């Protein structure tokens, strides 16, 4: 198959910032792209060769979109799986496959999959509804997770008493044992249809000491080599079990006893891999593209250490976005801002990210803090 | 001035591959772009926010285009300078300036400029026409250079006898002494309106041992440190003399006696800087953007060694392009192809380039050779 400067068409479900960063690599390879997103103002709307507005959960919309392309992928899990399955049955290449996505889209099914495949994960109980959970004997505290439609912390809640269950939706869910962990880690694994796979180095999420929020994604993770190797082994096992094609971001906990437990996975480019654009030999986006086009995978190692800081809308600011002090952070060594092209900011909206690279990870960490303390996403 | 996700508009004269690579960075910063190019099928036609078809040498076309933007730059020297000057007079920021471009666009003026500024360059004589040159006493061999409209080797000829002058256009030209050189080197210097400037490392053009053609652009150049420092000093002197804003690629000869002579300059992103996308902390394209937007310049050092191989159309092939064996070169370590999006190939047309990066420059050089011997740009 000739993908480069040809009639070949890659379809992408979802036109957010992940799609937009993927489009930089389709542009580099001159691969034609069709993108479907519910919003006409999606970050990809302008950069795709053809942009379609439509509901990603609607069978007909996804099916009709998919029939126009040669290979179909997605940058968000919330898409109509039945349409993907029918497209696959009719010969369209869908990567990751409908079957893989079905195991991941529903968190209860995902957790059961880990048990079946002997992949270490926190103990949990499945419930068909919140009422079923309420009627069970609960050991507080635990973590409630909605089986479906969770995203960016939505659909997850720490439950310390019965009161905390009030107001939650009465849907399929799990109750997961709360694991005190030392570190939250992630490993991105890439796999092509031939089964070739490569793991990126382990990254570490550094949390704000008070607010329970990730502040920095750091590559490589500042952990023992033995623990890092264990995390990579677990991630590769997860990848082999799913037999996915494309990227799989495996989020994990490092427990107090240095055990590795899988938290959840995302079968697509991931926030924890943004550092790779500047730090890696092959960015996660180019790697995803190589995998779904069944091309040889690139080197997943790093040239230098990389740290990523998310740019989210400041509290109290809604309206036309202004990136305050961006000129000041550009003065710092090895700093690259990525602006996602969203014209309107609102509190906590993901508006962009900044990558800091350096040969010395400690210098990168110090500069990252300066970036974090300097740049502000406000309304103008 | 707020450039990011704002109403600010950057105008680019020329919509070729240099513009297209620049657009990846305007996209990263979400800076709006307007592009003017004579061809509706130019590599930028799709990726600019607004694309205009028109003649870059036509006063009205360039002037009317420029009136719509806040900052105007170019990716090709062949543009109407009078229009740039009038736009500047009317308050549009033009970078590099009309005055800088005027000193560079005409090679005879450019050479005289080096003399006036005590910048080392090969001895030459200026002529208003070819006839004037013919009537002078000529010391063969010499290099004939057309004062204007030279590009990619056009407008340059080695003249070994009076016969070689036949068929050349009767236009303003220079006769330059032929300098036997050890190496052809280049240094890219970036400068912003504040006068802050940064030099990239010296790169080396490695020629085919028989055909007189550049095969590899290698960064860093494999030359003595003292010679490299001299080349950088000369390049910075050239940059300071021109007082340009944006990139200036300074092409130089290293003579048999290790003297550095300036050959010519290009006030824009340059083929000799393509390696920087993968190898440098700041790519030449992001750097140009930072400079013309009067933002702080980025680190111009390299993370790893980089080698660039041009992808040009194979002889005997005209028609729809096919990149043969591109999958084989993707198997090699640290290899990134860039496809410029030209649908039609013809012999020697620049269709793309491949960058090879590695910590070890000798390994990179070996892989570059494999790339060169494997990939072919043919018609399908």
XYZ file of C-alpha atoms in Angstrom:
760
model
C 0.000 0.000 0.000
C 1.322 3.444 -0.936
C 0.399 5.930 1.766
C 2.689 8.847 0.868
C 1.310 11.555 -1.459
C -1.277 9.064 -2.691
C -5.062 8.574 -2.756
C -4.897 6.590 0.490
C -7.164 8.039 3.194
C -6.760 7.779 6.954
C -9.905 8.409 8.979
C -9.691 9.753 12.535
C -12.634 9.693 14.928
C -12.301 12.718 17.193
C -10.771 16.064 16.261
C -9.300 17.287 19.549
C -5.715 18.174 20.403
C -4.562 14.543 20.133
C -5.865 14.426 16.589
C -4.294 17.765 15.828
C -0.855 16.603 16.969
C -1.315 13.406 14.941
C -2.073 15.560 11.889
C 1.394 17.131 12.120
C 2.831 13.726 11.378
C 0.335 12.850 8.648
C 1.369 16.195 7.139
C 5.063 15.245 7.472
C 4.370 11.995 5.608
C 1.805 13.676 3.310
C -0.861 11.130 4.270
C -4.427 12.271 3.504
C -6.765 12.549 6.507
C -10.507 12.678 7.101
C -11.603 13.714 10.607
C -15.002 13.416 12.331
C -15.844 15.452 15.447
C -19.065 16.764 17.026
C -17.775 20.351 17.070
C -17.131 22.483 14.021
C -14.597 24.368 16.120
C -12.581 21.294 17.089
C -8.784 21.810 17.048
C -8.568 19.546 13.948
C -11.370 21.195 12.001
C -8.954 23.253 9.974
C -5.958 20.929 9.652
C -7.633 17.760 8.376
C -7.780 17.313 4.603
C -11.525 16.853 5.019
C -13.405 17.619 8.211
C -16.867 16.224 9.022
C -19.114 17.347 11.854
C -21.058 14.577 13.523
C -21.845 12.498 16.605
C -19.119 9.938 17.370
C -21.600 7.728 19.265
C -24.103 7.598 16.396
C -23.957 4.356 14.408
C -24.848 5.787 10.986
C -22.574 8.817 11.324
C -19.543 6.707 12.233
C -20.367 4.004 9.688
C -20.850 6.435 6.785
C -17.691 8.306 7.720
C -15.687 5.069 7.959
C -16.825 3.810 4.555
C -14.915 6.666 2.902
C -11.472 5.794 4.285
C -8.923 2.985 3.983
C -7.732 2.848 7.590
C -9.744 4.123 10.543
C -8.381 5.107 13.956
C -9.629 7.206 16.881
C -8.229 9.720 19.328
C -10.997 9.280 21.909
C -12.567 6.101 23.313
C -16.144 7.359 23.227
C -17.080 6.169 19.742
C -19.738 3.782 18.419
C -18.235 0.298 18.635
C -20.973 -1.433 16.628
C -20.190 0.814 13.663
C -16.478 0.004 14.005
C -17.286 -3.712 14.051
C -19.436 -3.496 10.927
C -16.743 -1.503 9.112
C -14.175 -4.147 10.045
C -16.501 -6.909 8.851
C -16.750 -5.063 5.539
C -12.979 -4.898 5.107
C -12.053 -1.452 6.436
C -8.943 -1.656 8.632
C -9.867 -0.353 12.083
C -6.937 0.172 14.472
C -7.226 -0.359 17.384
C -9.927 -2.919 16.577
C -13.553 -2.815 17.747
C -12.818 -5.888 19.879
C -9.902 -4.182 21.652
C -11.897 -1.025 22.244
C -14.841 -3.022 23.622
C -12.550 -4.447 26.302
C -11.340 -0.984 27.248
C -14.325 1.347 26.815
C -16.154 -0.262 29.733
C -14.001 -0.042 32.890
C -15.733 -2.996 34.552
C -14.957 -5.206 31.554
C -11.411 -3.778 31.472
C -10.841 -4.710 35.120
C -12.210 -8.229 34.610
C -9.901 -8.583 31.600
C -6.908 -7.917 33.883
C -8.051 -10.664 36.261
C -8.544 -13.146 33.428
C -5.087 -12.358 32.051
C -3.336 -12.416 35.434
C -2.391 -8.759 35.165
C -1.869 -7.167 38.605
C -4.555 -4.608 39.431
C -6.277 -3.313 42.585
C -9.019 -5.628 43.968
C -12.539 -4.548 42.940
C -16.185 -5.579 42.832
C -18.483 -5.078 39.825
C -22.034 -3.767 40.171
C -24.762 -3.392 37.560
C -25.990 -0.230 39.220
C -25.268 2.171 42.061
C -28.252 0.712 43.969
C -26.686 -2.740 43.778
C -23.475 -1.267 45.218
C -25.379 0.498 48.005
C -27.073 -2.774 48.983
C -23.741 -4.552 49.282
C -21.593 -4.485 52.425
C -19.107 -1.654 51.744
C -15.639 -1.330 53.259
C -14.896 2.384 53.367
C -12.928 4.037 51.938
C -13.067 2.755 48.343
C -12.938 4.233 44.866
C -16.169 4.362 42.903
C -15.698 4.236 39.134
C -18.433 4.529 36.554
C -18.077 1.674 34.027
C -18.609 4.021 31.100
C -18.059 7.608 29.958
C -15.372 8.457 32.476
C -12.887 11.021 31.212
C -10.248 13.259 32.816
C -11.288 12.405 36.361
C -15.024 12.401 35.629
C -16.703 9.175 36.679
C -14.230 8.560 39.512
C -14.804 9.353 43.197
C -13.180 8.441 46.492
C -15.971 7.234 48.772
C -15.253 7.597 52.507
C -18.777 7.071 53.804
C -22.255 6.217 52.496
C -22.939 9.943 52.191
C -20.358 10.252 49.419
C -22.498 7.976 47.237
C -25.344 10.468 47.109
C -25.743 12.182 43.763
C -23.761 9.598 41.786
C -25.474 8.229 38.662
C -27.296 4.899 39.049
C -25.229 3.159 36.377
C -22.935 0.153 36.022
C -19.876 0.731 38.211
C -17.079 -0.812 40.219
C -15.889 -0.334 43.791
C -12.104 -0.534 43.883
C -9.912 -0.971 46.932
C -7.983 2.224 47.699
C -4.277 1.523 47.251
C -1.841 3.866 48.976
C 0.795 4.358 46.311
C 4.276 5.861 46.152
C 4.084 6.830 42.500
C 1.740 6.974 39.581
C 3.598 5.695 36.512
C 2.785 5.182 32.840
C 4.306 3.255 29.970
C 3.264 3.697 26.358
C 3.507 0.559 24.260
C 3.194 0.575 20.502
C 2.297 -2.485 18.444
C 1.783 -2.963 14.709
C -0.380 -5.568 12.920
C 2.669 -7.843 12.480
C 2.879 -7.989 16.299
C 6.119 -5.987 16.516
C 5.988 -3.942 19.725
C 8.057 -1.271 21.462
C 7.778 0.288 24.914
C 8.624 3.895 25.717
C 10.521 4.567 28.966
C 8.531 4.703 32.205
C 7.168 8.165 33.008
C 6.239 9.474 36.426
C 3.391 11.797 37.353
C 4.504 14.237 39.993
C 1.613 15.531 42.078
C 1.184 18.897 43.719
C 2.128 18.399 47.414
C -1.264 19.702 48.601
C -3.791 19.745 45.748
C -4.307 16.182 44.471
C -3.388 17.128 40.905
C -0.698 15.970 38.494
C 1.707 18.842 37.951
C 4.501 17.285 35.907
C 4.880 14.248 33.680
C 8.539 13.295 33.921
C 10.511 11.038 31.571
C 12.338 8.988 32.620
C 10.647 8.316 35.984
C 13.004 8.924 38.923
C 12.614 5.385 40.291
C 14.773 2.287 40.839
C 15.827 0.475 37.687
C 14.286 -2.767 38.973
C 10.911 -1.090 39.506
C 11.106 0.554 36.081
C 11.822 -2.810 34.469
C 8.887 -4.361 36.339
C 6.600 -1.581 35.066
C 7.749 -2.138 31.496
C 7.257 -5.903 31.802
C 3.725 -5.389 33.107
C 2.937 -2.891 30.323
C 4.196 -5.292 27.651
C 2.092 -8.073 29.163
C -0.968 -5.803 29.039
C -0.168 -4.939 25.425
C 0.231 -8.595 24.432
C -3.005 -9.510 26.151
C -4.995 -6.855 24.305
C -3.270 -7.615 20.982
C -4.004 -3.979 20.127
C -2.644 -2.186 17.082
C -1.418 1.375 17.641
C -0.529 2.980 20.938
C -1.592 1.724 24.331
C -0.901 3.994 27.302
C -0.746 1.853 30.443
C -1.272 3.801 33.695
C 0.068 2.078 36.789
C 0.537 2.513 40.529
C 3.801 1.764 42.293
C 2.665 0.579 45.729
C 4.450 1.114 49.043
C 5.915 -2.394 48.565
C 7.121 -1.602 45.053
C 4.458 -3.730 43.443
C 3.086 -2.544 40.101
C -0.715 -2.444 39.717
C -2.391 -1.506 36.451
C -4.861 1.328 36.919
C -6.254 1.766 33.424
C -5.263 1.944 29.776
C -5.963 4.254 26.848
C -5.679 2.806 23.316
C -4.467 6.032 21.667
C -1.903 8.836 21.962
C -1.903 10.009 25.559
C -1.154 13.066 27.646
C 1.624 11.109 29.374
C 3.416 10.791 26.013
C 3.422 14.425 24.900
C 7.011 14.831 26.102
C 7.975 12.449 23.268
C 7.520 15.118 20.565
C 10.678 16.865 21.734
C 12.467 14.198 23.792
C 12.107 10.914 21.882
C 13.626 9.626 18.666
C 10.071 8.900 17.520
C 7.149 10.884 18.902
C 4.115 8.941 20.111
C 2.111 10.435 17.243
C 4.481 9.330 14.493
C 4.689 5.958 16.244
C 0.900 5.542 16.255
C 0.850 6.412 12.560
C 3.634 3.931 11.781
C 1.779 1.214 13.684
C -1.669 1.643 12.155
C -0.144 1.875 8.652
C 1.749 -1.371 9.358
C 5.106 0.360 8.884
C 8.184 -0.555 10.952
C 8.100 1.022 14.413
C 10.598 3.768 15.269
C 13.095 3.976 18.107
C 11.113 4.681 21.317
C 14.148 5.772 23.350
C 14.793 9.358 24.423
C 17.423 11.766 23.115
C 17.190 13.809 26.323
C 15.094 14.007 29.490
C 11.629 15.501 29.023
C 9.048 17.033 31.340
C 5.508 18.040 30.391
C 3.354 20.665 32.059
C -0.323 20.925 31.099
C -1.695 24.364 30.317
C -5.187 24.525 31.760
C -7.529 27.485 32.012
C -7.077 29.489 35.232
C -9.901 29.590 37.755
C -12.114 32.637 37.454
C -11.383 33.108 33.753
C -13.883 32.382 30.991
C -13.711 33.940 27.525
C -11.186 34.679 24.776
C -7.920 33.067 25.764
C -4.696 34.934 26.536
C -1.444 33.077 27.279
C 0.103 35.419 29.822
C 3.913 35.479 30.173
C 4.430 33.035 27.328
C 7.311 35.270 26.165
C 8.945 34.835 29.588
C 8.851 31.029 29.432
C 10.279 31.127 25.895
C 13.402 32.679 27.443
C 14.040 29.497 29.398
C 16.254 26.743 28.002
C 14.627 23.873 26.104
C 11.046 25.103 26.439
C 8.411 24.417 23.749
C 4.794 25.539 24.172
C 2.047 23.708 22.289
C -1.152 25.698 21.885
C -4.164 23.584 20.946
C -6.056 26.307 19.120
C -9.061 26.581 21.424
C -10.192 30.199 21.250
C -12.185 30.127 24.500
C -10.748 29.377 27.917
C -12.647 28.214 30.988
C -11.450 26.958 34.370
C -9.409 23.731 34.072
C -9.978 23.373 30.297
C -6.919 21.754 28.646
C -5.660 24.541 26.382
C -2.142 23.360 25.625
C 1.013 21.978 27.174
C 4.635 22.947 27.554
C 7.539 20.552 27.143
C 10.899 21.121 28.817
C 13.864 19.090 27.603
C 17.382 18.966 28.952
C 20.273 16.508 29.186
C 20.026 16.867 32.954
C 16.648 15.845 34.367
C 17.135 17.934 37.507
C 17.703 21.066 35.448
C 14.619 20.209 33.398
C 12.634 19.819 36.629
C 13.749 23.229 37.911
C 12.865 24.907 34.611
C 9.499 23.111 34.541
C 8.663 24.622 37.911
C 9.561 28.079 36.620
C 7.315 27.493 33.604
C 4.470 26.359 35.846
C 4.827 29.387 38.116
C 5.133 31.883 35.239
C 2.705 31.105 32.435
C -1.021 31.667 32.968
C -4.010 30.858 30.802
C -6.448 33.705 31.383
C -9.225 35.474 29.504
C -8.328 38.676 27.693
C 1.320 41.765 20.956
C -0.639 38.540 21.476
C 0.181 36.059 18.704
C -1.198 32.837 20.192
C -4.806 31.871 19.340
C -5.478 35.507 18.485
C -6.460 37.678 15.504
C -2.806 38.325 14.694
C -1.922 37.362 11.112
C 1.454 36.290 9.765
C 1.886 36.613 6.006
C 4.303 34.342 4.128
C 5.401 35.055 0.566
C 6.005 31.695 -1.101
C 4.164 28.459 -0.387
C 6.783 25.797 -1.046
C 8.198 23.167 1.280
C 10.001 25.747 3.434
C 6.699 27.494 4.044
C 5.019 24.182 4.729
C 7.557 23.241 7.394
C 7.199 26.722 8.905
C 3.436 26.162 9.082
C 3.978 23.175 11.394
C 5.356 25.600 13.941
C 2.711 28.283 13.400
C 0.255 25.443 13.982
C 2.105 24.441 17.192
C 1.823 28.036 18.445
C -1.651 28.474 16.893
C -0.503 31.562 14.962
C -2.757 32.469 12.012
C -1.114 32.413 8.575
C -1.827 33.854 5.137
C 0.277 32.462 2.274
C 0.807 33.773 -1.277
C 2.203 31.542 -4.034
C 1.903 31.473 -7.829
C 0.710 27.851 -7.839
C -2.615 26.658 -6.492
C -0.947 23.275 -5.918
C 1.901 24.666 -3.790
C 2.794 22.495 -0.758
C 1.317 25.198 1.538
C -1.937 25.659 -0.363
C -3.815 23.422 1.995
C -2.093 24.091 5.323
C -2.212 27.894 5.454
C -5.189 29.442 7.223
C -5.786 31.423 4.046
C -4.073 30.717 0.759
C -3.814 33.235 -2.092
C -2.672 32.504 -5.623
C -0.606 35.245 -7.224
C 2.665 36.429 -8.712
C 5.328 37.119 -6.056
C 7.151 39.558 -8.357
C 4.054 41.657 -9.070
C 3.927 44.883 -7.067
C 0.136 45.096 -6.640
C -0.257 41.419 -5.782
C 2.400 41.508 -3.050
C 1.267 44.906 -1.744
C -2.418 43.936 -1.509
C -1.519 40.640 0.135
C 0.779 42.358 2.640
C -1.849 44.931 3.650
C -3.926 42.136 5.197
C -1.312 40.896 7.659
C 0.520 42.164 10.754
C 3.959 40.691 10.090
C 5.203 39.669 6.651
C 8.007 37.218 5.901
C 9.093 35.186 2.868
C 10.405 31.702 2.167
C 11.902 32.603 -1.237
C 14.057 35.582 -2.258
C 12.302 36.202 -5.579
C 9.652 38.632 -4.368
C 8.821 42.251 -5.266
C 11.073 44.408 -3.090
C 9.352 47.717 -3.925
C 6.099 46.347 -2.537
C 7.900 45.202 0.640
C 9.393 48.675 1.023
C 6.021 50.404 0.621
C 4.431 48.025 3.145
C 7.210 48.787 5.620
C 6.754 52.520 5.045
C 3.077 52.054 5.852
C 3.810 50.307 9.160
C 3.621 46.596 8.304
C 6.497 44.717 9.908
C 8.494 43.033 7.144
C 11.144 40.559 8.320
C 13.717 40.275 6.859
C 13.395 43.901 5.741
C 13.201 45.138 2.145
C 16.603 46.758 2.642
C 18.200 43.470 3.755
C 16.621 41.561 0.899
C 17.785 44.197 -1.623
C 21.381 43.563 -0.552
C 20.949 39.817 -1.012
C 18.591 39.365 -3.963
C 21.191 40.702 -6.387
C 24.380 38.621 -6.147
C 26.580 41.396 -7.499
C 25.353 43.782 -4.809
C 25.715 40.968 -2.238
C 29.360 40.424 -3.205
C 30.122 44.163 -3.069
C 28.504 44.251 0.360
C 31.019 41.660 1.592
C 33.901 43.788 0.327
C 32.542 46.933 1.980
C 32.087 45.088 5.273
C 35.483 43.344 5.145
C 33.869 39.922 4.988
C 36.152 37.347 3.338
C 34.843 36.195 -0.044
C 36.331 34.970 -3.330
C 37.682 37.767 -5.601
C 35.256 38.783 -8.350
C 34.516 41.346 -11.036
C 31.072 42.867 -11.674
C 29.650 43.325 -15.178
C 26.458 45.021 -16.313
C 26.004 42.459 -19.046
C 27.485 39.289 -20.496
C 28.812 41.320 -23.433
C 30.736 43.546 -21.035
C 32.248 40.409 -19.469
C 33.165 39.005 -22.903
C 34.944 42.252 -23.804
C 37.063 42.096 -20.652
C 40.294 40.115 -20.361
C 39.183 36.818 -18.783
C 41.357 34.511 -16.725
C 39.974 31.035 -17.257
C 38.653 29.141 -15.430
C 36.214 31.350 -13.485
C 32.689 31.040 -12.156
C 29.984 33.009 -13.952
C 27.065 33.988 -11.752
C 23.938 35.758 -12.891
C 23.261 38.705 -10.573
C 19.596 37.840 -10.310
C 17.177 34.922 -10.377
C 19.710 32.222 -9.542
C 18.233 29.300 -7.615
C 19.369 25.747 -6.812
C 22.398 25.909 -9.110
C 20.609 27.837 -11.873
C 22.426 31.022 -12.846
C 25.839 29.574 -11.963
C 28.356 28.096 -14.423
C 32.021 27.160 -14.359
C 33.608 28.796 -17.413
C 36.750 27.066 -18.661
C 36.986 28.759 -22.059
C 35.224 31.471 -24.093
C 33.029 28.744 -25.603
C 31.392 28.097 -22.236
C 29.970 31.630 -22.318
C 27.809 30.907 -25.352
C 24.127 30.603 -24.615
C 24.300 32.443 -21.281
C 21.795 35.298 -20.826
C 23.100 38.822 -21.564
C 22.310 40.101 -18.073
C 24.115 41.643 -15.104
C 26.622 39.121 -13.762
C 29.866 38.529 -11.925
C 32.983 36.556 -12.766
C 34.328 34.956 -9.601
C 37.744 33.416 -9.105
C 37.506 29.631 -8.780
C 38.590 28.643 -5.286
C 39.713 25.060 -4.736
C 38.104 24.189 -1.431
C 38.369 21.383 1.107
C 34.825 21.717 2.388
C 31.602 23.533 1.768
C 30.207 24.645 5.132
C 27.144 26.527 6.327
C 26.100 28.282 9.509
C 22.566 29.439 10.201
C 22.334 32.584 12.307
C 19.099 33.792 13.820
C 18.506 37.371 14.924
C 15.469 39.096 16.383
C 14.510 42.803 16.182
C 16.112 43.425 19.597
C 19.429 42.328 18.017
C 19.695 39.117 20.036
C 21.385 36.524 17.826
C 22.256 32.828 17.958
C 24.329 30.656 15.639
C 23.611 27.000 14.908
C 26.584 24.616 14.765
C 28.605 24.470 11.546
C 27.257 21.955 9.033
C 29.224 20.283 6.276
C 28.042 19.381 2.784
C 29.472 16.047 1.775
C 29.734 15.686 -2.006
C 29.425 12.571 -4.133
C 33.017 11.481 -4.901
C 32.376 11.600 -8.685
C 29.206 13.551 -9.463
C 29.621 17.149 -8.258
C 26.484 16.985 -6.092
C 25.828 17.419 -2.376
C 24.799 14.058 -0.965
C 24.678 14.681 2.778
C 24.325 17.708 5.029
C 26.097 16.758 8.255
C 25.779 18.425 11.648
C 28.162 19.002 13.284
C 30.730 19.361 10.484
C 33.620 16.923 10.900
C 36.276 19.658 10.954
C 38.814 21.094 13.397
C 37.356 23.067 16.274
C 39.426 26.107 15.352
C 38.071 26.101 11.792
C 34.523 25.640 13.080
C 34.959 28.604 15.424
C 36.294 30.700 12.552
C 33.264 29.788 10.428
C 30.907 30.777 13.234
C 32.743 34.059 13.781
C 32.497 34.876 10.068
C 28.789 33.956 9.991
C 28.063 36.179 13.000
C 29.953 39.034 11.351
C 27.852 38.580 8.199
C 24.693 38.532 10.304
C 25.668 41.695 12.185
C 26.532 43.469 8.945
C 23.155 42.693 7.376
C 21.264 43.497 10.596
C 18.662 41.023 9.324
C 15.719 39.788 11.345
C 14.936 36.068 11.088
C 17.212 33.353 9.806
C 20.291 33.915 7.686
C 21.939 30.827 6.197
C 25.590 31.634 5.487
C 27.221 29.302 2.960
C 31.010 29.237 3.124
C 34.065 27.567 1.626
C 36.886 26.163 3.733
C 39.943 26.682 1.515
C 42.986 24.437 1.292
C 44.672 26.854 3.755
C 41.737 26.658 6.188
C 40.565 30.140 5.358
C 36.811 30.747 5.419
C 35.287 32.525 2.412
C 31.616 33.465 2.272
C 29.939 32.072 -0.842
C 26.403 33.378 -0.488
C 23.581 33.821 2.004
C 19.869 33.069 2.120
C 17.669 35.172 4.456
C 15.203 32.399 5.293
C 14.948 28.780 6.467
C 17.415 26.759 4.433
C 17.973 23.231 3.172
C 21.170 23.087 5.256
C 19.072 23.511 8.418
C 16.477 20.785 7.885
C 18.399 18.446 10.190
C 17.435 20.835 13.027
C 13.823 19.602 13.138
C 14.966 16.347 14.709
C 18.454 17.147 16.003
C 18.257 20.633 17.563
C 16.659 21.950 20.721
C 14.925 24.528 18.519
C 14.272 23.804 14.837
C 15.232 26.483 12.311
C 11.528 26.982 11.550
C 10.484 27.623 15.148
C 13.553 29.836 15.487
C 12.581 31.925 12.434
C 9.104 32.302 13.875
C 10.439 33.324 17.294
C 12.701 35.896 15.640
C 10.160 37.575 13.355
C 7.624 37.702 16.204
C 10.266 39.361 18.400
C 10.127 36.506 20.916
C 13.212 35.243 22.782
C 15.341 32.948 20.624
C 15.571 29.251 21.493
C 18.610 27.097 22.182
C 20.352 26.481 18.822
C 22.474 23.574 20.078
C 21.914 19.959 19.067
C 20.540 17.118 21.164
C 22.191 14.563 18.860
C 24.103 14.447 15.580
C 21.972 14.918 12.470
C 22.387 14.132 8.778
C 20.053 15.202 5.991
C 19.574 13.505 2.635
C 17.512 15.263 -0.043
C 14.860 13.226 -1.829
C 14.909 14.274 -5.472
C 13.036 12.773 -8.398
C 14.944 9.957 -10.121
C 16.113 10.427 -13.687
C 13.794 8.971 -16.285
C 10.721 9.331 -14.071
C 7.966 11.899 -14.645
C 4.420 11.535 -13.322
C 2.582 10.559 -10.142
C 5.165 10.123 -7.408
C 5.934 6.839 -5.653
C 8.404 6.698 -2.742
C 9.919 3.269 -3.339
C 11.359 1.372 -0.339
C 10.281 4.029 2.145
C 9.170 1.172 4.433
C 12.719 -0.226 4.319
C 14.311 3.054 5.428
C 11.759 3.341 8.247
C 13.297 0.159 9.675
C 16.583 1.968 10.210
C 17.373 3.660 13.520
C 16.600 7.373 13.897
C 15.217 7.888 10.386
C 12.478 10.469 9.658
C 11.203 11.056 6.116
C 9.628 14.413 5.252
C 7.385 14.316 2.188
C 6.649 17.758 0.741
C 3.291 16.875 -0.773
C 4.149 17.355 -4.440
C 2.013 14.873 -6.347
C 4.127 14.912 -9.524
C 7.760 13.875 -9.712
C 10.255 14.834 -12.393
C 14.030 14.333 -12.621
C 15.884 16.208 -9.834
C 12.738 17.856 -8.430
C 13.049 18.300 -4.635
C 10.281 16.044 -3.336
C 11.271 15.642 0.296
C 14.173 14.910 2.597
C 15.168 12.312 5.166
C 16.818 13.114 8.482
C 18.983 10.611 10.311
C 19.823 11.302 13.950
C 22.097 9.383 16.285
C 24.292 10.052 19.303
C 27.192 8.746 17.227
C 27.795 10.771 14.053
C 29.604 7.855 12.367
C 26.624 5.572 12.892
C 24.361 8.317 11.527
C 26.613 8.606 8.459
C 26.467 4.855 7.811
C 22.666 4.819 8.137
C 22.405 7.901 5.881
C 24.250 6.029 3.167
C 21.876 3.087 3.507
C 18.937 5.498 3.224
C 20.440 7.100 0.121
C 21.046 3.723 -1.532
C 17.612 2.335 -0.652
C 14.878 4.935 -1.129
C 13.917 6.011 -4.646
C 11.566 8.707 -5.873
C 9.991 7.254 -9.023
C 6.754 7.603 -10.967
C 4.066 5.037 -10.291
